[in-house]
Structure formats: C-alpha cells, structure tokens
Amino acid sequence: MSGIAHGLKDKKNQVFGVTIFPEVKAVIDEQIEFNVSELQISKETTHRPMMSGNLFAILEDPNSVANRILDAISDFVFFKDINGIYRGCNDAFADLLGLDRDQVIGKIDEEIHSKKIAKHFREMDDKILHDSIPRKTEEWVTDGEGKKSYVETIKSLYLNDQDEAMGFLGIGRDFTDRKNNEKQLAENRLWQDIYFNQSTSAKLFMMLSNPIKLPKGENLSTNEVEKITSNLKIKHVNLAMLNLYGLKEQDFLGKNPCQLPFIKSEKILDEMPILLRDGQDTYLSRLQNTSGDEIWVRGTYTCLYNEEGLLFGIYVNQKDTTKEIRLDKESKEKETYLRAIIDTTRDGYYAVDMAFHFIDVNDAYCEMSGYTRDELLKMTLLDVMPPDKKENFLRQSDKIINKGSDLFESCFIRKDGTRFDAEVSVSTVGKPDNFFITFVRDITERKQLESFYLIEKELFKNTLLSAAHGMMSTGPDGNVLIVNSVAEKLTGWTQDQAKGKPLSQVMTIVDRSGNELKNIVSQALETGETLVLSDDYQLINHLGEKFYVELSAAPIAGEKNSKRGVVVTLKDTTKRREVLKNYEDLSYRDSLTGLYNRRYLDECFKKLATEAELPITIMVVDVNSLKLTNDAFGHALGDKLLKTVAEICKQVTRLGDVVCRSGGDEFVIILPNSDRLQAKAVMERIISKVNKTYVSSISVSLAIGFATMKSKNESLEKVYAKADHSMYQNKLKYGKEMKRKAIEKLMQKLNHKSEGLLTHNQNVSLYSYQFGKVLNMDEEKCDELREAGLLHDIGKVMLTPQALKKSEIISQDFKANAAMKHVEVGYQLLKEVDDYAHLAEAVLYHHECYDGSGYPTGLKGEEIPIESRILSITNFYEIMTGKRSYRDSLDKDQAIKELRSRMGTQFDPELVEIFIENIVLHDNLPDLAN
C-alpha cells in the first residue's frame, strides 16, 4: 500500500505523532476551476440537528486532538455528512477557500461555492454514495489577484463500525509547483523542438560520460585531449544534420565523433585543443557526404558547463555554405575574367562617378588619350572633352541616366592636344550611387575610310565582274545592276541586256518539283540574312537551257542598317552531280570485301524476277564463329576472315555468277542456269578450299545451304528463304562440333606457345579436381573444376610467348605482371561454345582477389564464385611449385608461406587453410610428373 506519512507538531514545534493517509484507488473526474471571489457565504448560520456518532462531535470541537492533528498537516482535509453539510475541516482547507473555519462548518456546497461548482461537487457525492468508489479530481483555484493554485483531491465515503455511510472524507494537496514545473518543462521542450529539431541549421549535442574540470585558458596535453574526445558520445542530432550528410539517426546516436564517416579523426583531434582551451571555436571545413559530393561546412563548436563549472558536453551548430563558397568563387572568377577582358580589350574603357571623376580606366584608353592611369584618376571626364562638345555631352548624360544606356559618336582630346573620333557605349550601374561604365572605340580610321567609299564601290564592281562563279548585284528595288561573264553564260543575258530589268525576268529558279521560286531579292532584304539554296535547284534561262545551281542572295548593308541591294551568287553544279551519280554506283559494293552488297542483291532480285535464266540456284554461306573470333582476337582478324571467305567464293564461281555479302557474316551466291547438281559441285569446291585455309592459325568453318528456282511461278524471295533455312539446318548439325573443335585447336596452339604450359594446365586441372573432392563436392562439380583447370588460361592464346612467360612471374603487384585481358578473352571464347559455356564464369573471375583488388570487375569475398576462388589458389600454387627451365620453383614450405601471406587479400583464407592442411601437407596433391 502506498500513501502519505506526515509528522505532527504542536505549537512549540514538538513532534507528538504521525498521520498516515493511505493512497486509495479513485475515479478521476474532469478538472474544474473555482474562483475565491465566486464563493457564496451565508451570513445566517442555519442550525441543523447533529448526526449521531462521535466523529462529527469531535470535529466540531476546535480544541479536539483530531482537529489539532488535522491542523498540523499541510494537506487539505474536510468532512461532510451524508446530507452534504461540512462537519469539519482543517485550517489548510479553510485557507484554500479564503475563509475562516467557522465560515465553513455547518455549510453546504451551495453556500460556499458558485452554483456550477456546487452542482459538480453534489454530483460527485451522489456517485460516491451510489457505488462507494472514491473520486479523484484536479481543480485550480483563482484568487482575487488572478493567481492560480492547483489542487488534487481524493474524496471517499466514510463508514461507521456497522458499515453505514456517515458522510464524505476529502483529502487534498496543493501541487501548484509541480504543475508549473510541468508547464515550464513542456515549454522548454517546445522551444528545444523549435530551436533544435526544427532548425534549418545542422545541430548535434555530445555528452561526456563524466563531467570534468578544465583549466580555463590553458592548453591541454595530447593525451588529455584524446581522453576527453574518446569519452564524448552523441546524444541528440536534428534532421538538418542528417540531411546535410545523407545519414540516418542511428549513424550518429551513441557514436564518438571520431567514428563519423564524413570527417577524419585526425582533423577532430587537431581542432579539439583550441576548443577545449577557449570554450568556443568556429571552423570552415571541406567534407564529403555519403553520396560522395564535396560540401563546405561552417561549424560553431561550444563547450557546455554545468553549475559547478564542469565540462559535461559540446554543442555543435553547422551550416552548409557550399553554395556561398561556390558563388563567392564564381564571383571572384567572373571578376577576374571581366577584369582580364577589360585589361586586354583593344577598346578603351573607363568608369566615372556622377560628378564625372575617373574611378577606373584600362590601358587601352590610356594609350588612346596619351595620359597615364594615375593622371586620369585625378581628372574628370570634362577635362578630356573638347570645349565645343561639353554642353552636348552634359545633355547626353541626362539622356543616359533616364535610358540606362546609349551608343553614340563623340570626340576626345589627347594629352598632346590632338583630337580623336570615338564610338562610345555608356551604361549606368550601381544604384543608388550611380556611376557610368564606358567603352570607347577609336573610329578615326573608319571616318577616314568612309571618304574612300566611291573607290570601294568601284572595287566591289570589279570583284563581281572577275569572280569565278556567276555573280549579279541588284539595287534595293530588285533590278539588276551588274552581271559578270559567268552569269551571262548561265542566264543567256549580257550585261547591257540585263541591266535595269527585274531579277525574276533575267532568270527563273525552280525546285526539284518544278515549282518556281520567286522574290529572292525581297526575301534577302526583308530578313537581312543571306538566302542559301542547295544544288537541288535549277536555273532556267530565257533560251530554255537548264543548269543545276547552288544559289545565295546576300543583302548589301548601308549606313544605319539600311540595305543598298543584294548580291546573287550562282555556282553551276551540273557536272558535279554527274560525278556524284558515278559515285552512287559505288554504293552497290561492300567496302570491306569488294563484293556486291545487300542493296545490289535486292536490285538483282527485282531484275531476276522478270528476266530469270532458269534454273536459278541461290546459295547462302555463313561464317561460323565470326563473333567468337571478333570477341577473342579483335575485329581486325574477323575482317581478315571475311575477306578470305569472299576470295574463296569468287575463286570457285563463274563469270556470270553473282557473289554478295548480304550481312555481317553471311554471303549470298546467285547461280543462273544452275541446277542442284551444279550447285552442289560449287559447294564442294568451297568446302575443299576452306578445309585447307587458315587465318592466323584459325581454321575457317562455313555453314552452307542452297535452293533452286525451276519455274517463273515461284517466288525468288521464297527460294532465298529456303536456302537460308537449309544453311541454318547445316549450322545446327555441324556448328556445335565445329566450335568445340575450334576450342581444342586453340588449346593446342596455346600449349605449343610456351614451355611447360601444357603441364601447368594439367596440374591445375588435377589440383582443382582434388580440391573439389576435399570439399565434398559431387562428382559432376569436381569434373567441372577439372575442365575449368584445363581451360582457365585459354585466353592467353592472344599473347606472345614472351608475354606468356611474364604472366607467370609471381609479384605482390599481381595486376601489373598479369596479362589482364586474357580472362575476358577466355570468357568470350567459352561462352560461345555450348559444351564449355558453363565454365566461362569460373574462368572470368579466377584472377579476382578476396579483398576486391583483383580483375576484371573487382569482386570481393564470397561475391567471387567458389570455382574461381579454387582456381585462383591451385593456379597460384602450381606457378610457384611447377618446374620451368626459365625460372626456379619454390619448395612446399616456401609455397605455403607465400599462400598464407596472401590470405584475406588475394585468396579466400578459409579455402587456403583447407588446401594446405588437407592437400599440400597430407601429400594429397596429384602430380603429372608422378
């Protein structure tokens, strides 16, 4: 049982007893407020008959021991009889109501409370009387000054010795302090949520396991700093911090700052001494988030001390300043870039304030004016203006301020007193302290050149007349002004005949559909851009002659964007088109083999459909293993193979036969006037030559099928489809066996390239088979390991004998001394052959390393197939211990030492131990030599 024990003291502060109020189970009603100012006090005391029983008589005696006990405790206590009349209370209860005790005794709730509160208390009494269950309520009392006091009250039924209901006992307690503390705590948590959790700044709080005393302003030793840092644990982190680094809450909470992935522990330990000495520090750091993106973070770090001055934690407030850093960098780069432009431009530049004082100037303007930079910065713009131009300049300045910018011509005075004309571009910038940015171009020479305009016009005319292409010029009205000799031949008009006539009358231009193109001159003048027409257009002159031409019409610009006319250029492309047609004939040839291509084959089929020389046999020839050759040995060798087959097909066919390369590895031979017997003879001649032909030691293998068209009622396309199907059946029947034999021939070629390679492959095969047995693999899997051991180096067929020897040298830098490409070549070779395709993956990954540093894909651990991990160990062991004339081999102990030194890096440590313990040390290792 739980409850309240309260010591009792008399007026002399002597303890004379203990009162215990056991806690009882109660129904909690809703909160209710009552105000002291609302209490209704009856001035007339109604004398009601006393109820039987000694309790109420004792309570009505203010000097009774019971009342002394009740007054000695701080809790509120009151008694009401069964009719709701207050029969007793202590001073604490009366004080709560702001009354004297005798103003409470003998009253009912309606006489001391408002109607609303009295009704609530009456209803509670009825409930308690009905079910005998105590009721617990929380109320607050508001005194006359508006101050609230919170009260928690338990009211229960009082019974006499015969279990008869005598009245109600109420016990209350003032829990205002607790309530206010709860409110303050809630408010603190709200502000913490606003400041910490809802902040856009990244924040975290680290706490020491035990607060410590730090000497203020003193540097700590390295050991002390490391000890403090190691005891820090992250307790709180906000969402902004998680988003900044792309991490989750569990990546922070409970972690030491040195464990965070985005910052090195060395950096923390370098910065911590200053923070612990000064109590606060700010750093700008370049870090990386989990996405690998570089971010700039400005962080403020603050030491937190308790009331005793002990350090108990560190508060971190960070802000992502990546954007600001980059913008600042870009701004500086742009400023440097603009400065470089200003300093290197040939145009003069200056900036003046609103009073026209020079505030900046470049070298080009100094050169134009003859003044130095220092001299100009002490002058005003009016100092370099001619006196007769100053008034106009001031008016121009007001216009510039209103418009924001302007472009005009002006004049300046050099230091030596001479003038120069300039084109001036001015803009205002920098409100409210406006200043003028001005670029100046010296146009003195241009002004002089304008005086030579008439000479230039004559030169322009001479240029047109002497041009190699046809050229004509018109005025802005579109009438011809000049026609050169080439244009005279094309149009059929002489200069005198054409002059003054509209251009559309002198020549007609039509497109490929024969539609006339009109208004060439007006289009060029309206758009201000050159009109260009390709050689699909024809010029038709007044004699009816037609020429294919390339035409351009360019507007001639005058002053202030005016147009003086159009220059029309005509290039005769008729002969070029004839040459291109000859080139088009070449498009029927295959560029690699020189045979006819698929385009020609389609044309040939169309022709034969109407001019067939029956019987016609169509033969389809397919090069077996072209893809395997390309993947393993490169496209150059594949191209050589195709050229060889093309040459064989040409050698065995007649003059009237058609040989085409119809696709990548397919050839089609059309045999006019040839039946099946003749076609079979051609096929046998092809096979006979192929069987004697090798391309770089690779045998040539073909799949051939043919079909014969005997009647014009037959479709040539269907005959071709039958021939293709026949070829495919031949490929299915013999292709698989040919691929298998190709692998065997490649292995023979490889084993003859290097001394001891055959023995190496056979030993690796035996070791791998035995390894599978030790690992309790089934017989089928052991046989696969044996085959993989034989073929694991087949990709080395591409290497020279010298490269083969280098690939066996044992080195820590395994990649640097291995021919890394051979595993991919071996994979490509094996996956193309059905009998060996299941071994391809084991061969591909047998040079992957357990730590992920191998090749070709950087797999690590158990990502590497177990077959590849086994081959890696057996291959390495055989290279170390195998006998070669060109190098010394290692003994068993040395080989074991090498294997173990590479456990966990190059090799699977568990498999290495199994290999050593169960095969090498138990002499369970077969050897071909034995």
PDB file of N, CA and C in Angstrom, residues 203-209 231-237 253-257 302-304 311-317:
ATOM      1  N   LYS A 203      22.499  20.571 -36.224  1.00  0.00           N
ATOM      2  CA  LYS A 203      22.906  20.666 -34.819  1.00  0.00           C
ATOM      3  C   LYS A 203      23.045  19.268 -34.229  1.00  0.00           C
ATOM      4  N   LEU A 204      23.988  19.135 -33.312  1.00  0.00           N
ATOM      5  CA  LEU A 204      24.077  17.918 -32.516  1.00  0.00           C
ATOM      6  C   LEU A 204      24.664  18.261 -31.159  1.00  0.00           C
ATOM      7  N   PHE A 205      24.419  17.359 -30.210  1.00  0.00           N
ATOM      8  CA  PHE A 205      24.888  17.550 -28.840  1.00  0.00           C
ATOM      9  C   PHE A 205      25.660  16.315 -28.435  1.00  0.00           C
ATOM     10  N   MET A 206      26.902  16.517 -27.984  1.00  0.00           N
ATOM     11  CA  MET A 206      27.740  15.422 -27.495  1.00  0.00           C
ATOM     12  C   MET A 206      27.899  15.568 -25.984  1.00  0.00           C
ATOM     13  N   MET A 207      27.907  14.453 -25.281  1.00  0.00           N
ATOM     14  CA  MET A 207      27.965  14.495 -23.818  1.00  0.00           C
ATOM     15  C   MET A 207      29.097  13.597 -23.321  1.00  0.00           C
ATOM     16  N   LEU A 208      29.792  14.084 -22.284  1.00  0.00           N
ATOM     17  CA  LEU A 208      30.828  13.270 -21.653  1.00  0.00           C
ATOM     18  C   LEU A 208      30.183  12.255 -20.711  1.00  0.00           C
ATOM     19  N   SER A 209      30.804  11.112 -20.589  1.00  0.00           N
ATOM     20  CA  SER A 209      30.275  10.113 -19.658  1.00  0.00           C
ATOM     21  C   SER A 209      30.358  10.624 -18.218  1.00  0.00           C
ATOM     22  N   ASN A 231      35.773  10.067 -24.765  1.00  0.00           N
ATOM     23  CA  ASN A 231      34.635   9.888 -23.851  1.00  0.00           C
ATOM     24  C   ASN A 231      33.379  10.614 -24.319  1.00  0.00           C
ATOM     25  N   LEU A 232      33.454  11.295 -25.425  1.00  0.00           N
ATOM     26  CA  LEU A 232      32.283  12.005 -25.952  1.00  0.00           C
ATOM     27  C   LEU A 232      31.360  11.044 -26.697  1.00  0.00           C
ATOM     28  N   LYS A 233      30.091  11.139 -26.466  1.00  0.00           N
ATOM     29  CA  LYS A 233      29.075  10.358 -27.177  1.00  0.00           C
ATOM     30  C   LYS A 233      27.977  11.306 -27.662  1.00  0.00           C
ATOM     31  N   ILE A 234      27.519  11.092 -28.882  1.00  0.00           N
ATOM     32  CA  ILE A 234      26.465  11.944 -29.454  1.00  0.00           C
ATOM     33  C   ILE A 234      25.121  11.522 -28.879  1.00  0.00           C
ATOM     34  N   LYS A 235      24.406  12.493 -28.252  1.00  0.00           N
ATOM     35  CA  LYS A 235      23.123  12.211 -27.603  1.00  0.00           C
ATOM     36  C   LYS A 235      21.927  12.706 -28.413  1.00  0.00           C
ATOM     37  N   HIS A 236      22.087  13.822 -29.071  1.00  0.00           N
ATOM     38  CA  HIS A 236      20.972  14.390 -29.843  1.00  0.00           C
ATOM     39  C   HIS A 236      21.496  14.860 -31.192  1.00  0.00           C
ATOM     40  N   VAL A 237      20.699  14.689 -32.234  1.00  0.00           N
ATOM     41  CA  VAL A 237      21.035  15.172 -33.567  1.00  0.00           C
ATOM     42  C   VAL A 237      19.736  15.563 -34.259  1.00  0.00           C
ATOM     43  N   LEU A 253      23.728   8.625 -33.141  1.00  0.00           N
ATOM     44  CA  LEU A 253      23.455   8.451 -31.719  1.00  0.00           C
ATOM     45  C   LEU A 253      24.344   7.374 -31.108  1.00  0.00           C
ATOM     46  N   GLY A 254      24.944   7.720 -29.969  1.00  0.00           N
ATOM     47  CA  GLY A 254      25.799   6.798 -29.254  1.00  0.00           C
ATOM     48  C   GLY A 254      27.198   6.693 -29.824  1.00  0.00           C
ATOM     49  N   LYS A 255      27.474   7.414 -30.932  1.00  0.00           N
ATOM     50  CA  LYS A 255      28.777   7.321 -31.579  1.00  0.00           C
ATOM     51  C   LYS A 255      29.717   8.407 -31.040  1.00  0.00           C
ATOM     52  N   ASN A 256      30.994   8.067 -31.053  1.00  0.00           N
ATOM     53  CA  ASN A 256      32.025   9.051 -30.783  1.00  0.00           C
ATOM     54  C   ASN A 256      32.236   9.881 -32.041  1.00  0.00           C
ATOM     55  N   PRO A 257      32.528  11.174 -31.935  1.00  0.00           N
ATOM     56  CA  PRO A 257      32.692  11.986 -33.155  1.00  0.00           C
ATOM     57  C   PRO A 257      33.753  11.438 -34.097  1.00  0.00           C
ATOM     58  N   THR A 302      30.755  24.688 -29.236  1.00  0.00           N
ATOM     59  CA  THR A 302      30.688  25.372 -27.944  1.00  0.00           C
ATOM     60  C   THR A 302      30.761  24.342 -26.814  1.00  0.00           C
ATOM     61  N   CYS A 303      31.651  24.595 -25.850  1.00  0.00           N
ATOM     62  CA  CYS A 303      31.743  23.730 -24.665  1.00  0.00           C
ATOM     63  C   CYS A 303      30.608  24.086 -23.701  1.00  0.00           C
ATOM     64  N   LEU A 304      29.996  23.076 -23.099  1.00  0.00           N
ATOM     65  CA  LEU A 304      28.878  23.264 -22.180  1.00  0.00           C
ATOM     66  C   LEU A 304      29.339  22.915 -20.759  1.00  0.00           C
ATOM     67  N   LEU A 311      32.874  20.698 -17.336  1.00  0.00           N
ATOM     68  CA  LEU A 311      32.515  20.442 -18.743  1.00  0.00           C
ATOM     69  C   LEU A 311      31.716  19.141 -18.809  1.00  0.00           C
ATOM     70  N   PHE A 312      30.482  19.231 -19.351  1.00  0.00           N
ATOM     71  CA  PHE A 312      29.685  17.996 -19.465  1.00  0.00           C
ATOM     72  C   PHE A 312      29.307  17.671 -20.908  1.00  0.00           C
ATOM     73  N   GLY A 313      29.597  18.569 -21.853  1.00  0.00           N
ATOM     74  CA  GLY A 313      29.258  18.253 -23.237  1.00  0.00           C
ATOM     75  C   GLY A 313      29.715  19.337 -24.191  1.00  0.00           C
ATOM     76  N   ILE A 314      29.469  19.077 -25.483  1.00  0.00           N
ATOM     77  CA  ILE A 314      29.827  20.019 -26.552  1.00  0.00           C
ATOM     78  C   ILE A 314      28.639  20.147 -27.481  1.00  0.00           C
ATOM     79  N   TYR A 315      28.302  21.383 -27.794  1.00  0.00           N
ATOM     80  CA  TYR A 315      27.185  21.685 -28.713  1.00  0.00           C
ATOM     81  C   TYR A 315      27.767  22.085 -30.060  1.00  0.00           C
ATOM     82  N   VAL A 316      27.248  21.466 -31.126  1.00  0.00           N
ATOM     83  CA  VAL A 316      27.746  21.707 -32.479  1.00  0.00           C
ATOM     84  C   VAL A 316      26.626  22.309 -33.324  1.00  0.00           C
ATOM     85  N   ASN A 317      26.920  23.409 -33.968  1.00  0.00           N
ATOM     86  CA  ASN A 317      25.957  24.069 -34.864  1.00  0.00           C
ATOM     87  C   ASN A 317      26.649  24.280 -36.210  1.00  0.00           C
TER      88      ASN A 317
END
